[in-house]
Coordinates of C-alpha atoms in Angstrom, one line a residue:
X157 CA 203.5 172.6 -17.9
X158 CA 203.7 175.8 -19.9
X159 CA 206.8 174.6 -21.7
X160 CA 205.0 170.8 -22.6
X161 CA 202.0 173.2 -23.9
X162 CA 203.9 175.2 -25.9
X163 CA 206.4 172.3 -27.6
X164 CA 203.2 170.4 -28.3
X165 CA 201.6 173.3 -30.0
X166 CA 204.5 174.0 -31.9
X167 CA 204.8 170.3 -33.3
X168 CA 201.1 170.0 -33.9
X169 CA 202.0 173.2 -35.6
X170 CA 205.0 171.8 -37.8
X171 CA 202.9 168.6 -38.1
X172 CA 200.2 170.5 -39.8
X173 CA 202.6 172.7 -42.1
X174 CA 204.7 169.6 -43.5
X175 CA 201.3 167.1 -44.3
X176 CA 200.0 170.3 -46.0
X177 CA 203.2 171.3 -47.9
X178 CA 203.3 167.2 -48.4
X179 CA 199.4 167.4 -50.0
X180 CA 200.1 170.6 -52.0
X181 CA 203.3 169.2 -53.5
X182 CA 201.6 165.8 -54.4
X183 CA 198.7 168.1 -56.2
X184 CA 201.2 170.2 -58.4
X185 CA 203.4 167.0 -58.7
X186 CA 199.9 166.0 -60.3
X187 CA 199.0 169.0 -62.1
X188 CA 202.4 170.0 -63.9
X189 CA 203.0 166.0 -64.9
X190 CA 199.3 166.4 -66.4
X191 CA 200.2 170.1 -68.1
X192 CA 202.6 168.7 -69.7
X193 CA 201.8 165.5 -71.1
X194 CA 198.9 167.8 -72.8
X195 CA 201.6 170.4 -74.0
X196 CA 203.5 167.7 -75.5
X197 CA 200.1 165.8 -77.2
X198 CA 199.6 169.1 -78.5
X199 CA 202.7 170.2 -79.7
X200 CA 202.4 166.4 -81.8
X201 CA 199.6 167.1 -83.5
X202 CA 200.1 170.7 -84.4
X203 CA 203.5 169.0 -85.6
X204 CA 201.8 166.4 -87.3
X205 CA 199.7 168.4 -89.4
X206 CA 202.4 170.5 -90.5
X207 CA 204.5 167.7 -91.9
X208 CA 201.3 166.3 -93.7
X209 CA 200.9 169.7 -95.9
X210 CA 204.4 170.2 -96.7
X211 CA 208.0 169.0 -96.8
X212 CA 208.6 167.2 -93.5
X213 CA 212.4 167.1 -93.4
X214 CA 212.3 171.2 -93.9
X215 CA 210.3 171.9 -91.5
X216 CA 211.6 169.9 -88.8
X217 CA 214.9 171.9 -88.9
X218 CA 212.9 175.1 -89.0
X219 CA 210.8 174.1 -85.8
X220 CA 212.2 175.2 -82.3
X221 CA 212.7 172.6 -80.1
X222 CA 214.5 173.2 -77.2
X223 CA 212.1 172.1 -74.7
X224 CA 211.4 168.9 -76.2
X225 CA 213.0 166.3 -78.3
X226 CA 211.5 165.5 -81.9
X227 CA 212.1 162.4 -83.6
X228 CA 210.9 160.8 -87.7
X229 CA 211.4 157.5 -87.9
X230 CA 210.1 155.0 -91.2
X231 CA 207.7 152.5 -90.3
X232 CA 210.3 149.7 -90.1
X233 CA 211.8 151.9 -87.5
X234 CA 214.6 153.4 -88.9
X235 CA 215.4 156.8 -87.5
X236 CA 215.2 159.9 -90.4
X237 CA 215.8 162.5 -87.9
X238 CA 216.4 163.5 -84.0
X239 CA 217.0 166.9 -82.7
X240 CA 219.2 165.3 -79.8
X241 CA 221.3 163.0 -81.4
X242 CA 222.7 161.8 -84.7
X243 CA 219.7 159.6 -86.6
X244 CA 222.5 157.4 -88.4
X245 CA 223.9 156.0 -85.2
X246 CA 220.8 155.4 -83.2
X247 CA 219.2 152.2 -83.3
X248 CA 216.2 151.1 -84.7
X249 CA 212.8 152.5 -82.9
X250 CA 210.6 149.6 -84.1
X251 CA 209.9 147.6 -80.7
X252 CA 209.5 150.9 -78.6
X253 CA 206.1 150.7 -77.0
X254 CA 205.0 154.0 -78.4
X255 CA 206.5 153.8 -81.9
X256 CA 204.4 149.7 -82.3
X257 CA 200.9 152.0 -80.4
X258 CA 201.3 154.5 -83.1
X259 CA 201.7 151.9 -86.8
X260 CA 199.2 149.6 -84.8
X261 CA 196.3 152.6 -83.7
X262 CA 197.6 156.0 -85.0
X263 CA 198.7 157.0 -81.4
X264 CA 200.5 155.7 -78.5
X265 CA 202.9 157.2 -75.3
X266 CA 205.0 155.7 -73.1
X267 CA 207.2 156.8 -70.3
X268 CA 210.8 155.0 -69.4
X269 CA 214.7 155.9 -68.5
X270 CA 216.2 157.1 -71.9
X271 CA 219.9 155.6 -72.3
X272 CA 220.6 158.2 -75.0
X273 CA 219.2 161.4 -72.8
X274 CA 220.1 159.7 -69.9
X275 CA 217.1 160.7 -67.7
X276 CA 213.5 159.5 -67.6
X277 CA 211.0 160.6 -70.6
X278 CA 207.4 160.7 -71.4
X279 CA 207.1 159.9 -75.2
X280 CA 204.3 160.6 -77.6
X281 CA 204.1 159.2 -81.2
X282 CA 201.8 159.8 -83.9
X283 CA 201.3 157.9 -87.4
X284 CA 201.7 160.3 -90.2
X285 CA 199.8 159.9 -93.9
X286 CA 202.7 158.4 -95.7
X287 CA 203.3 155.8 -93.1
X288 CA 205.9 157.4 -90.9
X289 CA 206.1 158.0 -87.3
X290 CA 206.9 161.4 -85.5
X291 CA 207.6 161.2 -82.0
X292 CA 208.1 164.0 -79.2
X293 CA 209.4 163.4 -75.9
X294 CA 210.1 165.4 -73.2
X295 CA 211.8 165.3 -69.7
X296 CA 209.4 164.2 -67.0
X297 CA 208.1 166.8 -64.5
X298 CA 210.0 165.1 -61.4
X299 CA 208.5 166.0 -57.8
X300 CA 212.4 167.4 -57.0
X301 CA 212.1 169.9 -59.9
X302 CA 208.9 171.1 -58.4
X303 CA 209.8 171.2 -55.4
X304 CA 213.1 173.3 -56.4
X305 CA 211.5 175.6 -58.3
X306 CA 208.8 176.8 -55.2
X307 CA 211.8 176.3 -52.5
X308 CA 211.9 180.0 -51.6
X309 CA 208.2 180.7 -50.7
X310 CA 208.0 177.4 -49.4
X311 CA 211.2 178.4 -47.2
X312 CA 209.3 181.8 -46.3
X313 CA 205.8 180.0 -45.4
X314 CA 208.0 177.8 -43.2
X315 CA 209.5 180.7 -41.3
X316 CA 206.5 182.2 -41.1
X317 CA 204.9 179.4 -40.0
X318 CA 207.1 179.0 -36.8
X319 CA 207.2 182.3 -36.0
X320 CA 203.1 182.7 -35.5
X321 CA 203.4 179.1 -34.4
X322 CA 205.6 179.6 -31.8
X323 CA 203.7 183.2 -31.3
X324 CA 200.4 181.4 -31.1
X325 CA 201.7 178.4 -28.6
X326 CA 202.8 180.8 -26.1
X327 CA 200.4 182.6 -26.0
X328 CA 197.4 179.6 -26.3
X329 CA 199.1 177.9 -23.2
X330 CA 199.7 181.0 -20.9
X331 CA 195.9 181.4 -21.5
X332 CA 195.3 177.5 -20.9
X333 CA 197.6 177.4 -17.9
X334 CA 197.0 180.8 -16.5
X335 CA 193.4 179.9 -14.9
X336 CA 195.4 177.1 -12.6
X337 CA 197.7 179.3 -11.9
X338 CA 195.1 181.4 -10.4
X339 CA 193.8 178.5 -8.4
X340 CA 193.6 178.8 -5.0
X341 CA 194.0 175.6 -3.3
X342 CA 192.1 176.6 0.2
X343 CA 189.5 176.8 -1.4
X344 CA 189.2 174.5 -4.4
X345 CA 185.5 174.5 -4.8
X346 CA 185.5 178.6 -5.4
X347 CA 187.4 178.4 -8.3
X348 CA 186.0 179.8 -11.9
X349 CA 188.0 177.2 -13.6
X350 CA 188.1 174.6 -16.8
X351 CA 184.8 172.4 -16.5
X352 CA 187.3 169.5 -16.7
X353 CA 188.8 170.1 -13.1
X354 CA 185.8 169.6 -11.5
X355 CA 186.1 166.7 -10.1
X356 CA 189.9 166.9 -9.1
X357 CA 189.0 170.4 -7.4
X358 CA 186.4 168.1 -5.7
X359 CA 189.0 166.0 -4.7
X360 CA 191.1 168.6 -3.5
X361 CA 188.7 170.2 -1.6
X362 CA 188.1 166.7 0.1
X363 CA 191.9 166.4 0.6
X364 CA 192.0 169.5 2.3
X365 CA 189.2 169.0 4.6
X366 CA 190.6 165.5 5.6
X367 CA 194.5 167.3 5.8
X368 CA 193.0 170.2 8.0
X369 CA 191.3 167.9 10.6
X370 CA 194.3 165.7 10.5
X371 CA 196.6 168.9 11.3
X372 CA 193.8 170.3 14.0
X373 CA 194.3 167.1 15.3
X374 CA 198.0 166.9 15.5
X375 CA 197.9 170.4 16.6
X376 CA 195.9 169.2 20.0
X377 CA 197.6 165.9 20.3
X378 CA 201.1 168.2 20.0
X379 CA 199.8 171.2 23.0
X380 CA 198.6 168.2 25.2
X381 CA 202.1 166.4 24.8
X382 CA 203.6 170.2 25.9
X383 CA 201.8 170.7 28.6
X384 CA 201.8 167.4 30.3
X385 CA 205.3 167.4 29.4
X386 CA 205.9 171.1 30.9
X387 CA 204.2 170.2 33.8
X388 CA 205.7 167.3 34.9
X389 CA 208.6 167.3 37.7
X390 CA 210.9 164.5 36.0
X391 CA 212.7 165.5 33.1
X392 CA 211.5 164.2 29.5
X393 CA 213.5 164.0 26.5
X394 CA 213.0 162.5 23.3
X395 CA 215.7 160.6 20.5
X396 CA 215.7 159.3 17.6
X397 CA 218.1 156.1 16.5
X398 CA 220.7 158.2 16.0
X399 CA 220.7 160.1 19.4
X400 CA 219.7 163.3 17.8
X401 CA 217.3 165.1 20.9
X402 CA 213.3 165.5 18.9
X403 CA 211.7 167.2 21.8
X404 CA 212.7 168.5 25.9
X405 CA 210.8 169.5 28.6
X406 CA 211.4 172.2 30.4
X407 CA 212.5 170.0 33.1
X408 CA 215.2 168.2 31.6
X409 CA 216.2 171.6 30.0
X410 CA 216.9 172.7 33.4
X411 CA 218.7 169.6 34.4
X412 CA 221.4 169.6 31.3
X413 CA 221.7 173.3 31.6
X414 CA 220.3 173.8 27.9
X415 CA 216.6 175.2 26.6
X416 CA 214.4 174.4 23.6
X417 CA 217.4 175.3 20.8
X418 CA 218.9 172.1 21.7
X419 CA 216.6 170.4 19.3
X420 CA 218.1 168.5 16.5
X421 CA 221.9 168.8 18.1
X422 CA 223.3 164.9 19.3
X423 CA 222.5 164.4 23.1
X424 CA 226.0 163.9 23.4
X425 CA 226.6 167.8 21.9
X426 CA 224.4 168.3 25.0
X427 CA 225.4 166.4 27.9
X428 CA 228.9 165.8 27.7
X429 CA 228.9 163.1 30.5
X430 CA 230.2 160.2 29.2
X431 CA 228.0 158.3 31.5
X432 CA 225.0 159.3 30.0
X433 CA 226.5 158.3 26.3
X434 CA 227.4 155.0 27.9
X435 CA 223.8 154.8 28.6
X436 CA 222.6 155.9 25.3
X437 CA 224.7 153.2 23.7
X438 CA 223.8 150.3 26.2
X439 CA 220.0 151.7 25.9
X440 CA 220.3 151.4 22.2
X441 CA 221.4 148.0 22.2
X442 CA 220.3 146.2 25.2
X443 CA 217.0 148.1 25.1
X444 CA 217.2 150.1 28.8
X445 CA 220.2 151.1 30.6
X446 CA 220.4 153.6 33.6
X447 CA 222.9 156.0 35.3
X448 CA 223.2 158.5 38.2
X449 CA 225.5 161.6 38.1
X450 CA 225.3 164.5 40.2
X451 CA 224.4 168.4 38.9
X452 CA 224.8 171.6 40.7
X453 CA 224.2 169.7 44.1
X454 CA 221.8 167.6 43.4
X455 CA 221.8 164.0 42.7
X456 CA 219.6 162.8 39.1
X457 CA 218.6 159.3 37.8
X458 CA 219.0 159.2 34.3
X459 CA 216.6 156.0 32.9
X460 CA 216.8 155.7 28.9
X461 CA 214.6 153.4 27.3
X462 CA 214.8 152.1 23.4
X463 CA 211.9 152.5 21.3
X464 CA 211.2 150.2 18.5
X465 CA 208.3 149.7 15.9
X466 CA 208.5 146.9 13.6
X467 CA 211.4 145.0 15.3
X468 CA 213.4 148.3 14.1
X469 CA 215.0 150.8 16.7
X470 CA 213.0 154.4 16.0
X471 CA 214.8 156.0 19.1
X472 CA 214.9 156.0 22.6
X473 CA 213.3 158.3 25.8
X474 CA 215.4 159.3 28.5
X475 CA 213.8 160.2 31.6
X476 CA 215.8 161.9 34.6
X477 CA 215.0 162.3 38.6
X478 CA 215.8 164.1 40.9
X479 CA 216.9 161.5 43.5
X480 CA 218.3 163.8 46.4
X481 CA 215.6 163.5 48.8
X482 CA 215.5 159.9 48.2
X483 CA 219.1 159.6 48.2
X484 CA 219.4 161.9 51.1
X485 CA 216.5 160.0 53.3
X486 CA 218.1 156.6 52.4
X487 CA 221.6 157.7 53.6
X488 CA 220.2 159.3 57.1
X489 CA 217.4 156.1 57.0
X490 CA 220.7 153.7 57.5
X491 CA 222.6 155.9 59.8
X492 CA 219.4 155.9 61.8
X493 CA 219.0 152.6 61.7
X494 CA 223.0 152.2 63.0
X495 CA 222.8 154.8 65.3
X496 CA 219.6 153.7 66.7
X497 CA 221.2 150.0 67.2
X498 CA 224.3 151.3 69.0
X499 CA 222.3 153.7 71.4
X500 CA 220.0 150.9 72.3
X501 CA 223.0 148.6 72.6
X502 CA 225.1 150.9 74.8
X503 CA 222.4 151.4 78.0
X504 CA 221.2 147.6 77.6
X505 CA 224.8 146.3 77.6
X506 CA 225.2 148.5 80.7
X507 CA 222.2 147.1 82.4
X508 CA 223.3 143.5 81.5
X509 CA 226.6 144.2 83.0
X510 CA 225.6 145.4 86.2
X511 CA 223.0 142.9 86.6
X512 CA 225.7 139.9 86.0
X513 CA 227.8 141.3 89.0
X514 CA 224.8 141.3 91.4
X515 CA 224.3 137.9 89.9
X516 CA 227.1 136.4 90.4
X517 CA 227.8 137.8 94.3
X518 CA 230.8 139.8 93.1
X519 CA 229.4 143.1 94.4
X520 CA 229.8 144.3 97.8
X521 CA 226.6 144.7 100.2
X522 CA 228.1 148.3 100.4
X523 CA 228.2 148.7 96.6
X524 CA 225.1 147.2 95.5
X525 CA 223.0 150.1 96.1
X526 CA 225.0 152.2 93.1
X527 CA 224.9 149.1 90.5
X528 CA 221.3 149.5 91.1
X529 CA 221.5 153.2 90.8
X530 CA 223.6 152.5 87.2
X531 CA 220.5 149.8 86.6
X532 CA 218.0 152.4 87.0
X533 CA 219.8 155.9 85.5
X534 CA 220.7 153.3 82.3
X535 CA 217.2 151.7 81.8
X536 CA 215.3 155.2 82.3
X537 CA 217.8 156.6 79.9
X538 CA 216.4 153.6 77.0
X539 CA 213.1 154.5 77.9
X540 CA 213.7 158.1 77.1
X541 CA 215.1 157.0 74.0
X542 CA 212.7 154.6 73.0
X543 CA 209.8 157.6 73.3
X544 CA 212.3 160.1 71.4
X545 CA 212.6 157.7 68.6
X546 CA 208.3 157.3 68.9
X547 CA 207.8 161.0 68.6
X548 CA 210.2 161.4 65.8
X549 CA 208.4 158.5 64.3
X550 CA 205.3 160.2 64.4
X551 CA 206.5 163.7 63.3
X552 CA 208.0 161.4 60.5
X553 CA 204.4 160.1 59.7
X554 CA 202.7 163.3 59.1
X555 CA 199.2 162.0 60.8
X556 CA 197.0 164.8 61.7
X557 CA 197.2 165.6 65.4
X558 CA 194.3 167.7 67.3
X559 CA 195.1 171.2 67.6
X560 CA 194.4 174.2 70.0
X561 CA 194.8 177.8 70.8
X562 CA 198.2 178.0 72.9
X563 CA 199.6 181.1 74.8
X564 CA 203.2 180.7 74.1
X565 CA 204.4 183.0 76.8
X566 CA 202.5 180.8 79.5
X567 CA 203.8 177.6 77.7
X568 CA 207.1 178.9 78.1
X569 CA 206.8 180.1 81.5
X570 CA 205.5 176.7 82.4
X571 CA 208.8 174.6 81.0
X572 CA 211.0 177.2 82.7
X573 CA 209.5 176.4 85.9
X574 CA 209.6 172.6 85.0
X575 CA 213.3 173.1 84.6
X576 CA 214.1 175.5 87.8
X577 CA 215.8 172.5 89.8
X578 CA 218.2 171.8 86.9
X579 CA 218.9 175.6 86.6
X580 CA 219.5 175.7 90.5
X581 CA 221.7 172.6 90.5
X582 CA 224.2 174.7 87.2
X583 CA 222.9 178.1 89.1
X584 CA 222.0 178.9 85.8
X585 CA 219.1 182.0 86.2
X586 CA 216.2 181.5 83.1
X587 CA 213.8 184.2 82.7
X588 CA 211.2 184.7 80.2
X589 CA 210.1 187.8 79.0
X590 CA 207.8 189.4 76.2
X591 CA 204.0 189.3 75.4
X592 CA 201.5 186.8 75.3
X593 CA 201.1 185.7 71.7
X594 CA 198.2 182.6 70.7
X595 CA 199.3 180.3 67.8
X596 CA 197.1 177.4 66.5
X597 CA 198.9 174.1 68.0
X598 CA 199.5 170.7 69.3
X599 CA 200.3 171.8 72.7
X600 CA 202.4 168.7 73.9
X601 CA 204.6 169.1 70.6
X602 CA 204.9 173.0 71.6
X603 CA 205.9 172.1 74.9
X604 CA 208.7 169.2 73.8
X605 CA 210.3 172.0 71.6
X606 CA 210.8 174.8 74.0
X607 CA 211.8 172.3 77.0
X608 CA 214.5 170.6 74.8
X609 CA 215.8 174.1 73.7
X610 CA 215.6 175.7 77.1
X611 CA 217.5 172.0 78.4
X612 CA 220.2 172.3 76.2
X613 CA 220.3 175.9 76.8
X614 CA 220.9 174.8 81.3
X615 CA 223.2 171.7 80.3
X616 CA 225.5 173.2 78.1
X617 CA 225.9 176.6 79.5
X618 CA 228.7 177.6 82.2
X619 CA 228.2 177.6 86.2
X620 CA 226.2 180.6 87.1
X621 CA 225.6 181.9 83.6
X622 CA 221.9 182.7 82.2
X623 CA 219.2 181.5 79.8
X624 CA 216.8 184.1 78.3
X625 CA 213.2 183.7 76.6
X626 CA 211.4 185.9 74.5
X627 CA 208.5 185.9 73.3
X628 CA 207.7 188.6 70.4
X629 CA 205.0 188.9 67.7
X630 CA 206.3 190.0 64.3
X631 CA 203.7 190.6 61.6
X632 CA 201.9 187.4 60.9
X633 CA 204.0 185.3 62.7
X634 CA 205.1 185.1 66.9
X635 CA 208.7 184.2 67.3
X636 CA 210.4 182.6 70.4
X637 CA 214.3 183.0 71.1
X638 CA 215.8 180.9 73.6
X639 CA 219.3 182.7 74.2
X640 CA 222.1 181.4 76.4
X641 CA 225.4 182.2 77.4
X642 CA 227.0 178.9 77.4
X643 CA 229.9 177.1 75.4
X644 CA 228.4 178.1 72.1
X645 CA 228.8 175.5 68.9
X646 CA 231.6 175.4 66.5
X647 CA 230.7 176.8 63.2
X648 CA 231.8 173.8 61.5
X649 CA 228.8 171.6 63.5
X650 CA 226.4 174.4 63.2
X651 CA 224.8 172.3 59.8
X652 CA 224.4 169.2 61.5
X653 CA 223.2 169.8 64.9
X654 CA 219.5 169.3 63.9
X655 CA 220.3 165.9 62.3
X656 CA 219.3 162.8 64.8
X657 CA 221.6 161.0 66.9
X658 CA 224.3 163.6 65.9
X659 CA 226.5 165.4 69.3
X660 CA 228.8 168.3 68.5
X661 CA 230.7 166.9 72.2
X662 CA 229.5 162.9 72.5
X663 CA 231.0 162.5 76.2
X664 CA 229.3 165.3 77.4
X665 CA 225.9 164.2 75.8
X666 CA 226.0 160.9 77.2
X667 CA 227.4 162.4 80.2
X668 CA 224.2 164.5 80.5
X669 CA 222.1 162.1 79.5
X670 CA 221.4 163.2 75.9
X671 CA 220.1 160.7 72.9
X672 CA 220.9 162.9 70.2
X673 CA 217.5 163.7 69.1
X674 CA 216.1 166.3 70.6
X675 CA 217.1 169.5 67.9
X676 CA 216.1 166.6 65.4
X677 CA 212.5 166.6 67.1
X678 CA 213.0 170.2 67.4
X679 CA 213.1 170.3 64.0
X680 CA 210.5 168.5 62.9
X681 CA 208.1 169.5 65.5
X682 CA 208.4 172.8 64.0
X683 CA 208.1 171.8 60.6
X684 CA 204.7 170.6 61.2
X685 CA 203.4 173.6 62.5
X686 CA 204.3 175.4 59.2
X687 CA 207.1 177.2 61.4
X688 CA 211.3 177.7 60.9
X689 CA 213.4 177.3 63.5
X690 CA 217.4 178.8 63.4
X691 CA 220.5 178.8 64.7
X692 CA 223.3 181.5 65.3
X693 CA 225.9 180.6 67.9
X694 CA 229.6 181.7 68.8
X695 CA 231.8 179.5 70.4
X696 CA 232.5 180.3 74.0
X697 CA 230.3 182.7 73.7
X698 CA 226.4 181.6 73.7
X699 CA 223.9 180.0 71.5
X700 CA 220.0 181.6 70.1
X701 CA 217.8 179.3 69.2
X702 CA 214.8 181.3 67.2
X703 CA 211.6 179.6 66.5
X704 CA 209.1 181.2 63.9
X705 CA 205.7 180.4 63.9
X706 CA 202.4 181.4 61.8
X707 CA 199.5 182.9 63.7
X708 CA 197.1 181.2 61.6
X709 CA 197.6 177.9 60.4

């Protein structure tokens, strides 16, 4: 702006100087053409008089005449004399406008393009007594003669004149642009500037009111986005249509292994699965596409959506879940379903067997009374599956169960003694030792957890070893070890043995009478008292079971 300021002043400037050197040189063009016609009227009649009162021929050749010409001619127009040329070979003057003024009125001028001086004259002619004409004529004042003879101070007022001019337009537009320099846009209406701007500082300030609420508002819109984004489990990430990431939550910065600097680098830069830029490209032109891949353990659902706006694709969201629960409690909810299926089918099929034999007369009156036995052992063997798979159901549920004070020492003692004849029968000895401690409880679900543990501890133990229980209180919580010296579990099984229906020896479970669910309701049982329950065995050498519990719920 301070450049547009200053070339206009400047030219406004120039503009000024040349219609003013124009006006002045059309006002001396106008004063010098005047000057001299007077000169040269002058010069006739001063010339005029002297040829009246003496010889004219004499005193023409006498009079200086260098800055005009002089010429006598006879009334018929005959030249007597010229100062410029020779009077015998010039024509005859009679029709000359100036020469026909003067015989008819005494006086006359004229002013045309002499072929004999070659340049353009002004001529003045005058009628003398005796009849005769005298003329003078002199070059015309021509605005280029002027205008040469006053081209050096006209040169210097030029100079001058763009020197202060440009002097003058600097300065004049720093001061004019110096006060919006000066302006301070935050607040337009506090400005001490030109009465002009008024209204566009009003405007501004208008502008800047509506820009700030717009930015307060995208400011708020922009923290809630973070924080619902922050706090959300399932990973969040923005795209645009060229796959470049806009915005991450922290989740989904955890799942790629990246954090918040991965803004504006290609998802693909990112995640270099090419499953997931399979599914960028199908989400970008089919409109959704999804994929699963596995991290660090853990299984994810990656879901990417395309985002459009005016039929045109603006990017695309990915969101990603972690599916390992679901995945994990879909795999064990089919092998449940199979295991349950063969373990119902294998007791039923050997009830139906047996009951076919006695049906058809095949068994011997001596041998009848141990298909019935098989009957019986078989069927109460379903049954006790059928109610393992209830409680398990129930544990699975969650439902809120009464609960009580319960003495865990007394609980304890109380399974052991439920469990004396099997000890007796493996001369296995069980004691149970330590102090009473009371936990908050369901008392049956207590009981079911320490006479499965203290079972398996008497079935898979050796002839005449021991089982030992302890009951201890340790800090805020009372812990239970049920300790044996049996067969011990491989360490290879140790992971599994609390999953259902799994047996680290299947012919001695079934053998025993085992469904494969008890350290699975175990597990559970303890779960939902807010308590841990583990393992630490040696092979051939014993199992411990311990079972942590909170004293206050």
């Amino acid at each position: 702006m301070t450049k547009k300021i200053f070339r206009s002043t400047v030219a406004v400037g120039l503009a000024v100087l040349a219609a003013s050197l124009v006006i002045i040189m059309s006002a001396l063009y106008s004063y010098f053409g005047k000057l001299q016609e007077q000169q040269l009227k002058d010069e006739l009649s001063i010339a005029a008089a002297a040829m009246a009162e003496g010889d004219g021929m004499s005193y023409l050749t006498r009079l200086d005449s260098d800055n005009y010409r002089i010429t006598w001619l006879r009334a018929d127009g005959v030249v007597l004399y010229d100062t410029r040329a020779d009077a015998a070979t010039m024509e005859n003057h009679a029709q000359r406008e100036e020469v026909r003024q003067a015989l008819a009125n005494g006086a006359g001028e004229s002013s045309r393009y002499s072929n004999t001086m070659l340049t353009k004259m002004l001529y003045y002619a005058q009628r003398l007594p005796d009849g005769t004409v005298l003329r003078l004529s002199a070059s015309r004042v021509t605005a280029g003669a002027v205008l040469l003879g006053m081209l050096q101070p006209i040169l210097l007022v030029i100079a001058a004149a763009l020197i202060l001019s440009g002097l003058l337009a600097s300065r004049v537009s720093k001061r004019i642009v110096e006060p919006l320099n000066r302006l301070d846009l935050e607040h337009p209406l506090e400005n001490e500037a030109y009465e002009e701007l008024s209204p566009l500082l009003r405007r501004l300030e208008h502008q800047r009111r509506q820009i700030d609420q717009q930015m307060s508002a995208l400011r708020r819109r922009s923290e809630e986005f973070e924080q619902i984004t922050a706090s959300m489990t399932e990973g969040l990430v923005l795209l645009d249509n060229s796959g470049t990431v806009l915005s991450i939550n922290p989740a989904a910065q955890a799942v790629l292994g990246t954090d918040s600097a991965c803004v504006g680098q290609p998802l693909v830069a990112v995640e270099r699965d090419t499953a997931v830029s399979r599914a960028l490209r199908d989400a970008m032109e089919s409109g959704r596409a999804e994929t699963c891949m596995e991290k660090d353990g853990r299984e994810y659902q990656f879901d990417m959506t395309r985002i459009q706006a005016d039929g045109e694709t603006v990017g695309a969201v990915l969101l990603t879940f972690d599916v390992t629960e679901q995945t994990f409690a879909q795999r064990n909810r089919r092998e449940f379903t199979a295991n349950v299926s063969h373990e119902l089918k294998t007791p039923l099929q050997g009830i139906i067997g047996s009951a076919e034999l006695l049906e058809s007369g095949m068994v011997q009156p001596e041998d009848m009374p141990r298909f019935v036995g098989h009957i019986r052992s078989e069927a109460q063997r379903l049954v006790t599956l059928i109610n393992d798979i209830i409680r398990l159901s129930e544990l699975d549920e969650g439902g809120a169960l009464p609960m009580e004070p319960v003495e865990l020492l007394t609980l304890c003692r109380d399974t052991a003694a439920g469990l004396s004849a099997a000890a007796e029968k493996r001369h296995v000895a069980v004691t149970v030792t330590g102090e009473e401690v009371t936990v908050p409880g369901v008392r049956r679900l207590l009981s079911e957890v320490f006479a499965n543990l203290c079972d398996n501890a008497i079935k898979y133990n050796v002839d005449d070893g021991s089982v030992a229980i302890h009951v201890s209180r340790k800090g805020d919580n009372a812990c239970v070890t049920v300790s044996d010296t049996g067969i011990g579990i491989p360490a290879e099984h140790q992971s599994r043995v609390f999953e259902r229906f799994y047996r680290v020896d299947k012919s001695h479970s079934k053998s025993s009478g085992g469904t494969g669910l008890g350290l699975s309701i175990v597990k559970h049982a303890v779960a939902y008292h807010h308590g841990t329950v583990e393992l630490d065995s040696r092979e051939g050498k014993g199992t411990t079971f311990t079972v942590t519990l909170p004293l206050n719920q």
